[in-house]
Amino acid sequence: MRDEWEQAHTDYTRPAQRRTPASLAESESDWRQYLESSTPNGSLLRRNAMTAALVSGKPIHLLHVTRDIDAIRTSRQLHVSTGCLVGALYCAPLTSQREGLRPHNLGAYLLQTKPSTKAMVFEVTPDAPIQPKGIDYLHLGAIHLRTYQRYQSFLAPAENNQLDRAVLAGLRTGAPFLDLALRNAVGQHSPSSEFIDQLSDAVAHVPFLGYLYFEVLSEYLMLHSATPETKTCAQVGELNNWLYKRLAFAAVDGMERLFDLARFNPRHHRLIQLIDGIEPALGPGVAEYVRRRLSHLFAQTALHPSQDAAAVTFQGTDLNTLQKAAPGLIGQMLFREIRYMPRYQHLYHCFEKSKALEAWDYWNNEGIPTPFNGVIPKGEIGINPAYPRSAVRVWTARRDGKGYLHPDEEITAVLTPHLASWWAPPRQRETHSATDGSRVELAPAARSPTATRRSPMKGVPA
C-alpha cells in the first residue's frame, strides 16, 4: 500500500524515482531532463516559489475561496473535498510582501473569476521543512482499483456486473488506440495528426484519456510559453496557470459551468486552432509533443511497473488479465464509471474516505502538512486536515486596489478529517475536473440542502 502512494508522488527536486514498465523508448529521467533543460520555463519544475516556501520550514500563507463563509463561522469547522488532492483543502500560495500578501497567479485567477466567493487566508506553521513531494492523480489508478476491490461487497452482484460491462465495453472500443499509444511509447512513430484524431475518438470510450490529453497540453503550454505574461510569472517563480484555463474554456462548450475533462477531445485541426488562439508560436510543435508525451504517460500510468510495454495488448484481452497488467487504467476507468451508479451518493464515503485515510497517513509519516498537485508544480496546493504537528490559523481577507490580500477577521474554525458530502449528478452532467478544486469543504450540518448537493469532485482529478 505504501509503495502505491510513493509511486503516486513526485519530488521534482530529486532525480526521477518512479518505477516504470520495460521497453519504453524514453525513460522518466529522459523526459525530466528534456523538460527541465530544453523548455523556456523548465527550470521552474525544480526551482519555483512554492517549493522554496515548502522546504524553508517557515510559516506558509495560502488562499482559499469559499461561498460558505457564514456556515464556517457557525459550525467552526471546515471539511475537505476529494479531487486531485484526494482529501485536502484546495488552496493557492500567497507570498508575504511589504505591501501585503500577493496571490500566486492561480490565486489571482480564482479571485478574478469567482467574484461571488469570499477570500480566506490560511497560515500554516509546519513543525519542520516540508518534503516537496506532490501527489499525481494520474498515477492513482492502482489505488482506485484496490479500493474498489476492497469494498466490492458493498455493491449488489448486478451493480458489479454493470461496472464490468461498462469498463469492458469502453476497453473493447478504445483498444485500437490504446495499443497504438503503447506502440508509440516503445518507439513507433505514428503520424501525429492521425494519432490526435484517434485519441479524440477514444476519449468517449476511455474518459481517462481526456485527463491525460489535457494535462499534456497544460504542461506543453506552461513550459514552452514565452509571452510577456508568462515571463512575468516566471520572474516570481510561478508557472502560468492562465494558459490552460483559456485552453479548457475554448475547447469545450460550457466548461465554465461544469469543468468536465471527460469532454476534452479536440481533433487535430481544432487542436492547432486552439493553440494558435493562445500562443501562435507553439502551434507547429504541439501535435508531435502530444503524440510522444501522451504515449509515454499512458504507458507509465496505465501499466503495472512489472510489465513490458512492448508485450501488452488491450485487444482481445479479458478483464482479469488487464487488472494485473494495467491496474492503473482499470482503476481509473472504474473510478469514473462507479460514480454514475444511482446508489453511489450513499456509498461515496465508503470508497473515498478509505483513500483519504491512506493519503493522510502517508502525508503524516512523510511530514507533509500541505500536499500539492504533483502532475506539475503549478501552484495547486492543499492543507492536510489530519496533520497533528502544525498550527493553522485562518482569517477572512480583504483585497486592496493593487490586488494584495490583507487578513481581516480571524475565524475560529478548525480543519477536520472529514469529507464534504457529495451528490452524483446525472451522467451527462458528471464532473471530471482536473484543474479547479476550489469547490469545497464545509461541515455538512452547517450547509443548506442546496450547498450540500454541490459536487466537490475535482477529478481526480481531481
Coordinates of C-alpha atoms in Angstrom, one line a residue:
M1 CA 0.0 0.0 0.0
R2 CA 2.7 2.5 0.9
D3 CA 4.6 1.6 -2.3
E4 CA 1.5 2.6 -4.3
W5 CA 1.3 6.0 -2.6
E6 CA 5.0 6.5 -3.1
Q7 CA 4.5 5.7 -6.7
A8 CA 1.8 8.3 -6.9
H9 CA 4.0 11.2 -5.6
T10 CA 6.7 13.2 -7.4
D11 CA 9.6 15.2 -6.0
Y12 CA 10.9 17.5 -8.7
T13 CA 13.9 18.5 -6.6
R14 CA 15.3 15.0 -6.9
P15 CA 16.1 12.7 -9.9
A16 CA 13.2 10.6 -11.1
Q17 CA 12.5 7.7 -8.7
R18 CA 9.3 6.1 -10.1
R19 CA 9.4 2.5 -11.3
T20 CA 8.2 2.2 -14.9
P21 CA 7.4 -0.6 -17.4
A22 CA 10.1 -2.1 -19.6
S23 CA 10.8 -1.2 -23.2
L24 CA 9.7 2.4 -23.1
A25 CA 11.6 4.4 -25.7
E26 CA 12.1 7.2 -23.3
S27 CA 12.5 7.0 -19.5
E28 CA 11.0 9.3 -16.9
S29 CA 14.6 10.6 -16.4
D30 CA 14.9 11.3 -20.1
W31 CA 11.7 13.3 -20.0
R32 CA 12.6 15.1 -16.8
Q33 CA 15.9 16.2 -18.3
Y34 CA 14.3 17.4 -21.5
L35 CA 11.5 19.3 -19.7
E36 CA 13.9 21.0 -17.3
S37 CA 16.7 21.8 -19.7
S38 CA 15.1 22.3 -23.1
T39 CA 12.0 24.3 -22.5
P40 CA 11.9 28.0 -21.7
N41 CA 10.3 27.6 -18.2
G42 CA 11.6 24.1 -17.4
S43 CA 13.8 25.4 -14.5
L44 CA 10.6 26.1 -12.6
L45 CA 10.0 22.4 -12.2
R46 CA 12.9 22.1 -9.8
R47 CA 13.1 25.7 -8.5
N48 CA 9.8 27.5 -8.0
A49 CA 8.4 29.8 -5.4
M50 CA 6.0 27.1 -4.0
T51 CA 8.7 24.5 -3.5
A52 CA 11.0 27.1 -1.9
A53 CA 8.3 28.0 0.6
L54 CA 7.8 24.3 1.5
V55 CA 11.4 23.5 2.1
S56 CA 12.1 26.7 4.1
G57 CA 10.2 25.3 7.1
K58 CA 8.8 28.8 7.7
P59 CA 5.0 29.6 8.0
I60 CA 3.2 29.3 4.7
H61 CA 0.3 31.5 3.7
L62 CA -2.4 30.1 1.4
L63 CA -5.5 31.5 -0.3
H64 CA -8.8 29.6 -0.3
V65 CA -12.1 30.9 -1.7
T66 CA -15.5 29.9 -0.5
R67 CA -19.2 30.6 -0.9
D68 CA -19.9 29.3 2.6
I69 CA -18.2 31.7 5.0
D70 CA -21.3 32.0 7.2
A71 CA -21.6 28.2 7.5
I72 CA -17.9 28.1 8.5
R73 CA -18.5 30.8 11.2
T74 CA -21.5 28.8 12.5
S75 CA -20.0 25.3 12.5
R76 CA -16.4 26.4 13.3
Q77 CA -15.3 23.5 11.1
L78 CA -14.0 23.1 7.6
H79 CA -14.4 19.8 5.8
V80 CA -12.3 18.9 2.7
S81 CA -13.2 17.7 -0.7
T82 CA -11.9 14.9 -2.8
G83 CA -10.2 15.6 -6.1
C84 CA -6.6 15.8 -7.4
L85 CA -5.5 16.3 -3.8
V86 CA -7.5 13.3 -2.6
G87 CA -8.6 14.8 0.7
A88 CA -7.2 18.3 1.3
L89 CA -8.5 21.9 1.4
Y90 CA -7.8 23.3 -2.1
C91 CA -5.7 26.5 -2.0
A92 CA -3.2 28.6 -3.9
P93 CA 0.0 30.1 -2.5
L94 CA 0.4 33.6 -1.1
T95 CA 3.7 35.4 -0.9
S96 CA 4.2 37.8 2.0
Q97 CA 5.5 41.2 0.9
R98 CA 5.7 44.6 2.4
E99 CA 2.5 45.7 0.6
G100 CA 0.6 42.6 1.8
L101 CA 0.0 39.0 0.7
R102 CA 0.5 38.7 -3.1
P103 CA -1.6 35.9 -4.7
H104 CA 0.0 33.4 -6.9
N105 CA -1.2 33.8 -10.5
L106 CA -3.5 30.8 -9.9
G107 CA -5.0 32.6 -6.9
A108 CA -5.4 35.8 -8.9
Y109 CA -7.3 33.7 -11.4
L110 CA -9.6 32.4 -8.7
L111 CA -10.2 35.9 -7.3
Q112 CA -11.0 37.3 -10.7
T113 CA -13.2 34.6 -12.0
K114 CA -15.1 33.8 -8.8
P115 CA -16.4 37.2 -7.7
S116 CA -19.2 35.8 -5.6
T117 CA -16.8 33.9 -3.3
K118 CA -15.1 35.1 -0.1
A119 CA -11.3 35.1 0.1
M120 CA -9.8 33.4 3.2
V121 CA -6.1 33.4 4.3
F122 CA -4.6 30.3 6.0
E123 CA -1.4 30.4 7.9
V124 CA 0.2 27.0 8.3
T125 CA 3.2 26.8 10.6
P126 CA 4.9 23.5 10.0
D127 CA 7.0 21.6 12.5
A128 CA 9.9 21.2 10.1
P129 CA 10.9 21.8 6.4
I130 CA 8.2 20.1 4.3
Q131 CA 9.2 17.4 1.8
P132 CA 8.3 18.8 -1.7
K133 CA 6.5 15.6 -2.8
G134 CA 3.4 16.3 -4.8
I135 CA 0.6 13.8 -5.5
D136 CA 0.0 13.0 -9.1
Y137 CA -3.6 12.0 -9.6
L138 CA -2.8 10.4 -13.0
H139 CA -0.9 7.7 -11.0
L140 CA -3.8 6.9 -8.6
G141 CA -5.3 4.2 -10.8
A142 CA -3.9 1.2 -8.9
I143 CA -5.2 2.7 -5.6
H144 CA -8.6 3.2 -7.2
L145 CA -8.7 -0.4 -8.3
R146 CA -7.5 -1.7 -4.9
T147 CA -10.2 0.4 -3.1
Y148 CA -12.9 -0.9 -5.4
Q149 CA -11.8 -4.5 -4.8
R150 CA -11.8 -4.0 -1.1
Y151 CA -15.3 -2.6 -1.0
Q152 CA -16.8 -4.6 -3.9
S153 CA -19.1 -6.4 -1.5
F154 CA -20.9 -3.1 -0.8
L155 CA -22.3 -3.4 -4.3
A156 CA -25.0 -5.8 -5.4
P157 CA -24.0 -8.5 -7.9
A158 CA -26.0 -6.7 -10.6
E159 CA -24.1 -3.5 -9.9
N160 CA -20.7 -5.2 -10.1
N161 CA -21.8 -6.8 -13.3
Q162 CA -22.9 -3.4 -14.6
L163 CA -19.5 -2.0 -13.9
D164 CA -17.6 -4.8 -15.5
R165 CA -19.8 -4.5 -18.7
A166 CA -19.2 -0.7 -18.8
V167 CA -15.5 -1.0 -18.4
L168 CA -15.2 -3.9 -20.9
A169 CA -17.3 -2.0 -23.5
G170 CA -15.0 1.0 -23.2
L171 CA -11.9 -1.1 -23.4
R172 CA -13.1 -3.0 -26.5
T173 CA -13.9 0.1 -28.4
G174 CA -10.9 2.0 -27.3
A175 CA -8.4 -0.9 -27.6
P176 CA -7.1 0.0 -31.0
F177 CA -6.0 3.4 -29.8
L178 CA -4.7 2.1 -26.5
D179 CA -2.5 -0.3 -28.4
L180 CA -1.4 2.4 -30.7
A181 CA -0.3 4.6 -27.8
L182 CA 1.7 1.7 -26.4
R183 CA 3.4 1.1 -29.7
N184 CA 4.3 4.8 -29.8
A185 CA 5.6 4.6 -26.2
V186 CA 8.1 1.9 -27.2
G187 CA 9.4 3.7 -30.3
Q188 CA 6.9 3.6 -33.1
H189 CA 6.3 7.0 -34.9
S190 CA 2.7 7.3 -36.0
P191 CA 1.7 10.4 -38.0
S192 CA 0.9 12.9 -35.3
S193 CA -2.3 14.2 -37.0
E194 CA -3.8 10.8 -37.2
F195 CA -2.7 10.0 -33.6
I196 CA -4.5 13.1 -32.4
D197 CA -7.7 12.2 -34.3
Q198 CA -7.7 8.7 -33.0
L199 CA -7.1 10.0 -29.4
S200 CA -10.1 12.3 -29.8
D201 CA -12.3 9.5 -30.8
A202 CA -11.1 7.2 -28.0
V203 CA -11.8 9.7 -25.2
A204 CA -15.6 9.0 -25.3
H205 CA -14.9 5.3 -24.5
V206 CA -12.0 5.8 -22.1
P207 CA -12.6 9.1 -20.4
F208 CA -9.2 8.9 -18.5
L209 CA -7.6 9.8 -21.9
G210 CA -9.3 13.2 -21.7
Y211 CA -7.4 13.9 -18.5
L212 CA -4.1 12.8 -20.0
Y213 CA -4.7 14.8 -23.1
F214 CA -5.5 18.0 -21.1
E215 CA -2.6 17.6 -18.7
V216 CA -0.1 17.0 -21.5
L217 CA -1.3 20.2 -23.2
S218 CA -1.2 22.1 -20.0
E219 CA 2.4 21.0 -19.4
Y220 CA 3.3 22.0 -23.0
L221 CA 1.8 25.4 -22.7
M222 CA 3.2 26.3 -19.3
L223 CA 6.7 25.0 -20.0
H224 CA 7.0 26.4 -23.6
S225 CA 5.2 29.7 -23.4
A226 CA 7.3 32.8 -24.0
T227 CA 4.6 35.6 -23.7
P228 CA 5.3 38.6 -21.6
E229 CA 2.5 37.4 -19.2
T230 CA 4.3 34.0 -18.8
K231 CA 7.7 35.7 -18.3
T232 CA 6.2 37.9 -15.6
C233 CA 5.0 34.8 -13.8
A234 CA 8.4 33.1 -14.2
Q235 CA 10.2 36.1 -12.7
V236 CA 8.4 35.4 -9.4
G237 CA 8.9 31.7 -9.6
E238 CA 5.5 30.7 -11.0
L239 CA 4.2 28.7 -13.9
N240 CA 1.4 30.5 -15.8
N241 CA -1.9 28.9 -15.0
W242 CA -4.0 31.2 -17.2
L243 CA -2.8 29.3 -20.3
Y244 CA -4.5 26.0 -19.6
K245 CA -7.6 27.8 -18.2
R246 CA -8.0 29.5 -21.6
L247 CA -7.4 26.2 -23.4
A248 CA -10.1 24.4 -21.4
F249 CA -12.8 27.0 -21.8
A250 CA -12.1 27.4 -25.5
A251 CA -12.0 23.7 -26.2
V252 CA -15.3 22.6 -24.5
D253 CA -18.6 24.5 -24.6
G254 CA -19.9 25.1 -21.1
M255 CA -16.7 24.3 -19.4
E256 CA -17.0 27.4 -17.3
R257 CA -20.2 26.0 -15.8
L258 CA -19.1 22.3 -15.5
F259 CA -15.3 21.6 -15.6
D260 CA -15.5 18.2 -17.3
L261 CA -12.3 16.8 -18.8
A262 CA -14.1 13.6 -20.0
R263 CA -15.4 16.0 -22.7
F264 CA -11.9 17.3 -23.6
N265 CA -11.2 15.8 -27.0
P266 CA -10.2 18.3 -29.7
R267 CA -9.3 16.7 -33.0
H268 CA -6.1 17.7 -34.8
H269 CA -7.3 20.6 -36.8
R270 CA -9.2 22.0 -33.7
L271 CA -6.1 21.5 -31.5
I272 CA -4.0 23.6 -33.9
Q273 CA -6.7 26.3 -33.8
L274 CA -6.8 26.3 -30.0
I275 CA -3.1 26.7 -29.6
D276 CA -2.9 29.3 -32.3
G277 CA -5.5 31.3 -30.3
I278 CA -3.4 31.1 -27.2
E279 CA 0.2 31.4 -28.4
P280 CA 0.6 31.0 -32.2
A281 CA 4.4 30.2 -31.9
L282 CA 3.5 27.0 -30.1
G283 CA 1.2 25.6 -32.8
P284 CA 3.7 23.9 -35.1
G285 CA 5.1 21.6 -32.3
V286 CA 2.0 20.7 -30.3
A287 CA 0.7 17.6 -32.1
E288 CA 4.1 15.8 -32.1
Y289 CA 4.6 16.7 -28.5
V290 CA 1.2 15.2 -27.6
R291 CA 2.0 12.0 -29.6
R292 CA 5.3 11.5 -27.7
R293 CA 4.4 12.7 -24.3
L294 CA 0.9 11.2 -24.0
S295 CA 2.1 7.8 -25.3
H296 CA 4.8 7.8 -22.6
L297 CA 2.5 8.9 -19.8
F298 CA -0.2 6.4 -20.8
A299 CA 2.2 3.5 -20.6
Q300 CA 3.5 4.8 -17.3
T301 CA 0.2 5.4 -15.7
A302 CA -1.8 2.5 -17.1
L303 CA 0.6 -0.4 -16.9
H304 CA 1.9 -2.1 -13.8
P305 CA 5.7 -1.4 -13.5
S306 CA 6.5 -5.1 -13.8
Q307 CA 5.1 -5.2 -17.4
D308 CA 6.8 -5.0 -20.7
A309 CA 5.0 -2.3 -22.6
A310 CA 6.1 -4.0 -25.9
A311 CA 4.2 -7.2 -25.0
V312 CA 0.9 -5.8 -23.7
T313 CA -2.2 -5.6 -25.8
F314 CA -5.7 -4.4 -25.0
Q315 CA -7.4 -6.1 -27.9
G316 CA -9.0 -9.5 -27.1
T317 CA -7.8 -9.5 -23.5
D318 CA -10.1 -10.3 -20.6
L319 CA -10.7 -8.0 -17.7
N320 CA -8.9 -10.2 -15.1
T321 CA -5.7 -10.2 -17.2
L322 CA -5.9 -6.4 -17.6
Q323 CA -6.4 -5.8 -13.9
K324 CA -3.0 -7.4 -13.4
A325 CA -1.3 -5.9 -16.5
A326 CA -2.9 -2.5 -16.5
P327 CA -4.2 -1.8 -13.0
G328 CA -3.7 1.9 -13.4
L329 CA -6.0 2.1 -16.4
I330 CA -8.7 -0.3 -15.0
G331 CA -8.7 1.6 -11.7
Q332 CA -9.1 5.0 -13.4
M333 CA -12.0 3.6 -15.5
L334 CA -13.7 2.1 -12.5
F335 CA -13.2 5.2 -10.5
R336 CA -15.1 7.3 -13.1
E337 CA -17.8 4.7 -14.0
I338 CA -18.8 3.9 -10.5
R339 CA -19.9 7.5 -9.9
Y340 CA -22.7 7.1 -12.4
M341 CA -24.4 4.5 -10.3
P342 CA -27.6 5.6 -8.6
R343 CA -26.5 4.4 -5.2
Y344 CA -23.1 5.9 -5.3
Q345 CA -24.1 9.0 -3.4
H346 CA -24.8 6.7 -0.4
L347 CA -21.6 4.8 -0.9
Y348 CA -19.3 7.7 -1.6
H349 CA -17.7 8.0 1.8
C350 CA -17.0 4.2 1.9
F351 CA -14.8 4.4 -1.2
E352 CA -13.4 7.9 -0.9
K353 CA -12.8 8.1 2.8
S354 CA -10.7 4.9 2.6
K355 CA -8.4 6.6 0.1
A356 CA -8.3 9.9 2.1
L357 CA -7.3 8.0 5.2
E358 CA -4.4 6.3 3.4
A359 CA -3.3 9.7 1.9
W360 CA -3.4 11.4 5.3
D361 CA -1.4 8.5 6.9
Y362 CA 1.2 8.8 4.1
W363 CA 1.5 12.5 4.4
N364 CA 1.7 12.4 8.2
N365 CA 4.5 9.9 8.0
E366 CA 6.3 11.9 5.3
G367 CA 6.0 15.2 7.1
I368 CA 3.6 16.8 4.6
P369 CA 1.0 19.2 6.1
T370 CA 0.5 20.9 2.7
P371 CA 0.2 18.4 -0.2
F372 CA 0.3 19.9 -3.7
N373 CA -0.8 18.7 -7.2
G374 CA 2.4 17.0 -8.4
V375 CA 1.3 16.4 -12.1
I376 CA 3.3 19.6 -12.4
P377 CA 4.1 22.1 -9.6
K378 CA 1.8 24.8 -10.9
G379 CA 0.5 26.1 -7.6
E380 CA -2.4 23.9 -6.7
I381 CA -1.7 23.2 -3.0
G382 CA -3.9 22.0 -0.1
I383 CA -4.0 21.6 3.6
N384 CA -3.9 18.1 5.1
P385 CA -6.7 18.1 7.7
A386 CA -5.2 15.3 9.7
Y387 CA -1.7 16.6 10.2
P388 CA -1.0 16.7 14.0
R389 CA 2.2 18.7 14.1
S390 CA 1.4 22.0 12.5
A391 CA -0.5 25.1 13.7
V392 CA -3.2 26.5 11.4
R393 CA -4.8 29.9 11.7
V394 CA -7.5 31.3 9.4
W395 CA -8.8 34.8 8.5
T396 CA -11.2 36.3 6.1
A397 CA -9.3 38.6 3.8
R398 CA -9.9 41.9 2.1
R399 CA -8.3 42.8 -1.2
D400 CA -6.8 46.2 -1.9
G401 CA -6.7 48.1 -5.2
K402 CA -3.4 46.6 -6.2
G403 CA -4.5 43.0 -5.7
Y404 CA -2.8 42.3 -2.4
L405 CA -4.7 40.5 0.3
H406 CA -4.8 41.5 4.0
P407 CA -6.0 39.3 6.8
D408 CA -9.2 40.8 8.3
E409 CA -11.3 38.9 10.7
E410 CA -9.7 35.8 12.4
I411 CA -12.1 32.8 12.2
T412 CA -12.4 30.3 15.0
A413 CA -12.6 27.2 12.9
V414 CA -10.6 24.0 12.5
L415 CA -10.0 21.7 9.6
T416 CA -11.4 18.3 10.4
P417 CA -10.5 14.9 8.7
H418 CA -14.0 14.6 7.1
L419 CA -15.0 14.7 3.5
A420 CA -17.7 17.1 2.4
S421 CA -20.9 15.4 1.3
W422 CA -21.1 14.6 -2.4
W423 CA -24.0 14.2 -4.7
A424 CA -23.6 12.4 -8.0
P425 CA -25.2 14.4 -10.8
P426 CA -26.8 12.8 -13.8
R427 CA -24.4 11.1 -16.3
Q428 CA -24.5 13.9 -18.9
R429 CA -23.6 16.4 -16.1
E430 CA -20.8 14.3 -14.5
T431 CA -17.9 16.4 -13.1
H432 CA -14.4 15.1 -14.1
S433 CA -12.4 18.2 -13.2
A434 CA -8.7 18.2 -13.0
T435 CA -7.9 21.7 -12.5
D436 CA -10.2 23.6 -10.2
G437 CA -10.8 22.0 -6.9
S438 CA -12.0 25.3 -5.3
R439 CA -15.4 23.8 -4.8
V440 CA -15.2 22.8 -1.2
E441 CA -15.4 21.9 2.0
L442 CA -18.0 22.8 4.7
A443 CA -19.3 20.9 7.6
P444 CA -22.5 19.3 6.1
A445 CA -24.6 20.1 9.2
A446 CA -23.9 23.8 8.6
R447 CA -24.9 23.8 5.0
S448 CA -28.2 24.5 3.3
P449 CA -29.6 21.5 1.3
T450 CA -28.6 23.2 -1.9
A451 CA -25.0 23.6 -0.8
T452 CA -24.6 20.0 0.3
R453 CA -25.6 18.9 -3.2
R454 CA -22.6 20.7 -4.9
S455 CA -20.1 18.1 -6.0
P456 CA -16.6 18.6 -4.6
M457 CA -15.3 16.0 -7.1
K458 CA -12.5 17.7 -8.9
G459 CA -11.4 14.8 -10.9
V460 CA -9.1 13.3 -9.7
P461 CA -8.8 14.8 -10.6
A462 CA -9.2 15.7 -9.3

